[in-house]
PDB file of C-alpha atoms in Angstrom:
ATOM      1  CA  MET E 186      -2.384  16.796  11.189  1.00  0.00           C
ATOM      2  CA  ASN E 187      -2.758  15.326  14.978  1.00  0.00           C
ATOM      3  CA  ARG E 188      -1.514  12.456  15.979  1.00  0.00           C
ATOM      4  CA  LEU E 189      -5.340  10.173  15.991  1.00  0.00           C
ATOM      5  CA  LYS E 190      -5.994  12.175  12.675  1.00  0.00           C
ATOM      6  CA  ARG E 191      -2.988   9.829  11.717  1.00  0.00           C
ATOM      7  CA  LYS E 192      -3.833   6.691  13.068  1.00  0.00           C
ATOM      8  CA  TRP E 193      -7.307   7.185  11.585  1.00  0.00           C
ATOM      9  CA  TYR E 194      -6.123   7.427   8.470  1.00  0.00           C
ATOM     10  CA  THR E 195      -3.754   4.311   7.510  1.00  0.00           C
ATOM     11  CA  TRP E 196      -6.393   2.534   9.546  1.00  0.00           C
ATOM     12  CA  VAL E 197      -8.768   3.614   6.704  1.00  0.00           C
ATOM     13  CA  HIS E 198      -6.306   2.583   4.033  1.00  0.00           C
ATOM     14  CA  SER E 199      -4.917  -0.289   5.249  1.00  0.00           C
ATOM     15  CA  ARG E 200      -8.942  -1.643   4.582  1.00  0.00           C
ATOM     16  CA  LYS E 201      -7.722  -1.129   1.074  1.00  0.00           C
ATOM     17  CA  PHE E 202      -5.457  -3.803   0.298  1.00  0.00           C
ATOM     18  CA  ALA E 203      -5.092  -7.521   0.204  1.00  0.00           C
ATOM     19  CA  LYS E 204      -2.822  -8.330   2.109  1.00  0.00           C
ATOM     20  CA  LEU E 205      -1.329  -5.761   4.243  1.00  0.00           C
ATOM     21  CA  GLY E 206       2.276  -6.419   5.736  1.00  0.00           C
ATOM     22  CA  LYS E 207       2.587  -5.216   9.600  1.00  0.00           C
ATOM     23  CA  ASP E 208       3.563  -1.026  10.415  1.00  0.00           C
ATOM     24  CA  CYS E 209       2.651   0.035   7.493  1.00  0.00           C
ATOM     25  CA  ASN E 210       2.218   3.806   8.035  1.00  0.00           C
ATOM     26  CA  TYR E 211      -1.005   5.990   5.400  1.00  0.00           C
ATOM     27  CA  PRO E 212      -0.700   9.191   6.437  1.00  0.00           C
ATOM     28  CA  ILE E 213      -3.309  10.757   4.203  1.00  0.00           C
ATOM     29  CA  GLU E 214      -6.760  11.879   2.982  1.00  0.00           C
ATOM     30  CA  THR E 215      -6.685  10.394  -0.340  1.00  0.00           C
ATOM     31  CA  LEU E 216      -5.501   6.872  -1.407  1.00  0.00           C
ATOM     32  CA  THR E 217      -7.443   5.462  -3.900  1.00  0.00           C
ATOM     33  CA  ILE E 218      -6.491   1.236  -4.567  1.00  0.00           C
ATOM     34  CA  GLU E 219      -8.931  -0.162  -6.861  1.00  0.00           C
ATOM     35  CA  GLY E 220      -8.828  -4.747  -7.245  1.00  0.00           C
ATOM     36  CA  HIS E 221      -5.874  -6.330  -5.560  1.00  0.00           C
ATOM     37  CA  VAL E 222      -3.518  -4.611  -4.152  1.00  0.00           C
ATOM     38  CA  GLU E 223      -0.764  -6.166  -2.083  1.00  0.00           C
ATOM     39  CA  GLN E 224       1.980  -4.392   1.229  1.00  0.00           C
ATOM     40  CA  ARG E 225       4.534  -6.519   2.917  1.00  0.00           C
ATOM     41  CA  ASP E 226       5.764  -4.765   5.522  1.00  0.00           C
ATOM     42  CA  HIS E 227       6.444  -1.502   5.971  1.00  0.00           C
ATOM     43  CA  GLY E 228       5.259   0.526   3.696  1.00  0.00           C
ATOM     44  CA  SER E 229       3.937   3.967   3.268  1.00  0.00           C
ATOM     45  CA  PHE E 230       2.163   5.575   0.220  1.00  0.00           C
ATOM     46  CA  ARG E 231       2.294  10.074   0.078  1.00  0.00           C
ATOM     47  CA  ASN E 232      -1.582  11.772  -0.972  1.00  0.00           C
ATOM     48  CA  ASN E 233      -3.628  10.986  -3.891  1.00  0.00           C
ATOM     49  CA  ALA E 234      -1.055   7.884  -4.508  1.00  0.00           C
ATOM     50  CA  THR E 235      -3.375   5.623  -6.977  1.00  0.00           C
ATOM     51  CA  MET E 236      -3.217   2.100  -7.568  1.00  0.00           C
ATOM     52  CA  ARG E 237      -5.948   0.263 -10.162  1.00  0.00           C
ATOM     53  CA  ALA E 238      -5.288  -2.959 -10.691  1.00  0.00           C
ATOM     54  CA  LEU E 239      -7.735  -3.899 -13.225  1.00  0.00           C
ATOM     55  CA  GLY E 240      -9.689  -7.332 -14.088  1.00  0.00           C
ATOM     56  CA  ASN E 241      -6.846 -10.253 -12.762  1.00  0.00           C
ATOM     57  CA  GLY E 242      -4.361  -8.044 -12.346  1.00  0.00           C
ATOM     58  CA  LYS E 243      -2.660  -7.228  -9.426  1.00  0.00           C
ATOM     59  CA  ILE E 244       0.159  -4.853  -7.370  1.00  0.00           C
ATOM     60  CA  ILE E 245       2.411  -6.238  -5.531  1.00  0.00           C
ATOM     61  CA  TRP E 246       4.640  -3.990  -3.199  1.00  0.00           C
ATOM     62  CA  GLY E 247       7.967  -5.921  -1.330  1.00  0.00           C
ATOM     63  CA  LEU E 248       9.287  -4.369   1.689  1.00  0.00           C
ATOM     64  CA  ARG E 249       9.190  -1.302   3.368  1.00  0.00           C
ATOM     65  CA  ALA E 250       9.059   0.052  -0.459  1.00  0.00           C
ATOM     66  CA  GLY E 251       7.347   2.522  -0.951  1.00  0.00           C
ATOM     67  CA  ALA E 252       5.597   5.626  -3.696  1.00  0.00           C
ATOM     68  CA  SER E 253       5.492   9.379  -3.329  1.00  0.00           C
ATOM     69  CA  TRP E 254       2.475  11.640  -3.983  1.00  0.00           C
ATOM     70  CA  GLY E 255       0.776  11.348  -7.291  1.00  0.00           C
ATOM     71  CA  VAL E 256       1.588   8.207  -7.809  1.00  0.00           C
ATOM     72  CA  THR E 257      -0.554   6.042 -10.495  1.00  0.00           C
ATOM     73  CA  PHE E 258       0.007   2.440 -10.791  1.00  0.00           C
ATOM     74  CA  VAL E 259      -2.305   0.713 -13.725  1.00  0.00           C
ATOM     75  CA  ALA E 260      -2.601  -2.829 -13.926  1.00  0.00           C
ATOM     76  CA  ASN E 261      -3.855  -5.019 -15.790  1.00  0.00           C
ATOM     77  CA  GLU E 262      -1.759  -8.249 -15.750  1.00  0.00           C
ATOM     78  CA  LEU E 263       1.012  -8.050 -12.472  1.00  0.00           C
ATOM     79  CA  ILE E 264       3.292  -4.898 -11.255  1.00  0.00           C
ATOM     80  CA  GLU E 265       4.922  -5.952  -8.857  1.00  0.00           C
ATOM     81  CA  VAL E 266       7.980  -3.836  -6.555  1.00  0.00           C
ATOM     82  CA  ASP E 267      10.443  -5.346  -5.301  1.00  0.00           C
ATOM     83  CA  GLU E 268      12.256  -4.593  -1.334  1.00  0.00           C
ATOM     84  CA  TYR E 269      13.966  -0.825  -1.044  1.00  0.00           C
ATOM     85  CA  THR E 270      12.145   0.799  -3.821  1.00  0.00           C
ATOM     86  CA  ALA E 271      11.078   4.183  -4.090  1.00  0.00           C
ATOM     87  CA  ILE E 272       8.609   5.909  -6.667  1.00  0.00           C
ATOM     88  CA  ALA E 273       8.839   9.789  -6.720  1.00  0.00           C
ATOM     89  CA  GLU E 274       6.563  11.746  -7.491  1.00  0.00           C
ATOM     90  CA  TYR E 275       4.274  12.074 -10.382  1.00  0.00           C
ATOM     91  CA  SER E 276       5.604   8.675 -11.624  1.00  0.00           C
ATOM     92  CA  PHE E 277       2.706   6.935 -13.629  1.00  0.00           C
ATOM     93  CA  VAL E 278       3.881   2.280 -13.881  1.00  0.00           C
ATOM     94  CA  THR E 279       1.710   0.058 -16.631  1.00  0.00           C
ATOM     95  CA  ASP E 280       1.614  -3.146 -17.165  1.00  0.00           C
ATOM     96  CA  THR E 281      -0.209  -1.647 -21.390  1.00  0.00           C
ATOM     97  CA  THR E 282       0.205  -0.124 -23.836  1.00  0.00           C
ATOM     98  CA  TYR E 283      -0.589  -0.172 -27.511  1.00  0.00           C
ATOM     99  CA  ASP E 284       0.690  -1.812 -30.313  1.00  0.00           C
ATOM    100  CA  PHE E 285       0.982   0.699 -33.398  1.00  0.00           C
ATOM    101  CA  ALA E 286       2.936  -1.171 -35.545  1.00  0.00           C
ATOM    102  CA  GLY E 287       1.702  -1.614 -39.347  1.00  0.00           C
ATOM    103  CA  ASN E 288      -1.677  -0.695 -37.886  1.00  0.00           C
ATOM    104  CA  ALA E 289      -3.051   1.231 -40.693  1.00  0.00           C
ATOM    105  CA  ASP E 290      -6.020   1.800 -39.206  1.00  0.00           C
ATOM    106  CA  SER E 291      -7.214   4.134 -35.937  1.00  0.00           C
ATOM    107  CA  TYR E 292      -4.979   4.666 -33.270  1.00  0.00           C
ATOM    108  CA  ARG E 293      -7.798   2.937 -31.336  1.00  0.00           C
ATOM    109  CA  SER E 294      -8.268  -0.941 -33.114  1.00  0.00           C
ATOM    110  CA  ALA E 295      -4.467  -0.817 -31.998  1.00  0.00           C
ATOM    111  CA  LYS E 296      -2.911  -4.202 -30.462  1.00  0.00           C
ATOM    112  CA  MET E 297      -2.877  -4.298 -26.640  1.00  0.00           C
ATOM    113  CA  VAL E 298       0.228  -5.594 -25.177  1.00  0.00           C
ATOM    114  CA  THR E 299       0.303  -6.326 -21.256  1.00  0.00           C
ATOM    115  CA  LYS E 300       3.445  -7.780 -19.884  1.00  0.00           C
ATOM    116  CA  PRO E 301       4.345  -7.947 -16.691  1.00  0.00           C
ATOM    117  CA  VAL E 302       6.171  -5.250 -14.805  1.00  0.00           C
ATOM    118  CA  ARG E 303       8.726  -5.432 -12.814  1.00  0.00           C
ATOM    119  CA  ILE E 304      10.646  -3.126 -10.640  1.00  0.00           C
ATOM    120  CA  GLY E 305      14.481  -5.007  -8.934  1.00  0.00           C
ATOM    121  CA  LYS E 306      15.668  -4.118  -5.260  1.00  0.00           C
ATOM    122  CA  ASN E 307      17.633  -1.067  -3.852  1.00  0.00           C
ATOM    123  CA  VAL E 308      16.020   1.010  -6.714  1.00  0.00           C
ATOM    124  CA  PHE E 309      15.298   4.388  -6.501  1.00  0.00           C
ATOM    125  CA  ILE E 310      12.747   5.938  -9.709  1.00  0.00           C
ATOM    126  CA  GLY E 311      12.862  10.347  -8.885  1.00  0.00           C
ATOM    127  CA  SER E 312      12.194  13.205 -10.583  1.00  0.00           C
ATOM    128  CA  ARG E 313      13.186  16.693 -11.442  1.00  0.00           C
ATOM    129  CA  TRP E 314      15.921  17.191  -9.330  1.00  0.00           C
ATOM    130  CA  MET E 315      18.529  14.670  -9.712  1.00  0.00           C
ATOM    131  CA  ARG E 316      20.121  14.524 -13.304  1.00  0.00           C
ATOM    132  CA  PRO E 317      18.100  12.270 -15.631  1.00  0.00           C
ATOM    133  CA  LEU E 318      19.130   8.853 -16.752  1.00  0.00           C
ATOM    134  CA  VAL E 319      15.547   8.312 -18.192  1.00  0.00           C
ATOM    135  CA  ARG E 320      13.837  11.903 -19.937  1.00  0.00           C
ATOM    136  CA  LEU E 321      10.528  12.712 -19.074  1.00  0.00           C
ATOM    137  CA  LEU E 322       8.177  11.559 -20.494  1.00  0.00           C
ATOM    138  CA  SER E 323       9.676   8.361 -22.474  1.00  0.00           C
ATOM    139  CA  PHE E 324       9.174   4.646 -21.874  1.00  0.00           C
ATOM    140  CA  LEU E 325      10.634   2.397 -20.134  1.00  0.00           C
ATOM    141  CA  THR E 326      11.236  -1.372 -22.430  1.00  0.00           C
ATOM    142  CA  LEU E 327      12.943  -3.510 -20.432  1.00  0.00           C
ATOM    143  CA  PRO E 328      12.554  -4.237 -16.021  1.00  0.00           C
ATOM    144  CA  LEU E 329      14.945  -2.038 -13.928  1.00  0.00           C
ATOM    145  CA  ALA E 330      17.351  -4.220 -12.709  1.00  0.00           C
ATOM    146  CA  PRO E 331      18.117  -3.541  -8.772  1.00  0.00           C
ATOM    147  CA  LYS E 332      19.864  -1.319  -7.395  1.00  0.00           C
ATOM    148  CA  VAL E 333      19.928   1.382 -10.514  1.00  0.00           C
ATOM    149  CA  VAL E 334      18.686   4.447 -10.437  1.00  0.00           C
ATOM    150  CA  SER E 335      16.684   6.415 -12.678  1.00  0.00           C
ATOM    151  CA  ALA E 336      15.358  10.355 -13.551  1.00  0.00           C
ATOM    152  CA  PHE E 337      12.422  11.386 -14.853  1.00  0.00           C
TER     153      PHE E 337
END
């Protein structure tokens, strides 16, 4: 891809953000941004990243934070990614889950639980190539502290 095309994609995608810092880079064809998504300085995303803030939800990316291919974020309340944090390919992050405990009816009648998600500074959420600390298809129920390496 030539330089002019990369600059064009960055300009097109930068118009989708609620707030955008300086020197952000989005030289990709497909980037889906819906709702209130903020990006601080020097951020970048790779192909097929999806950021959906539904209703009054917000997604806030910190300084030099970024996401790789196929990352999906869905926020009903708040998802905050702090400084120098990287999310590896095909990760899914949401602030909403369902409470099935004590539910005798259909799964569709389960209570929806929404809590803010905050991912700390210098966190790397990895993928298959690392020795996993968090296994594939696991659910994180506590916030990730600063300087944590987590792998799926």
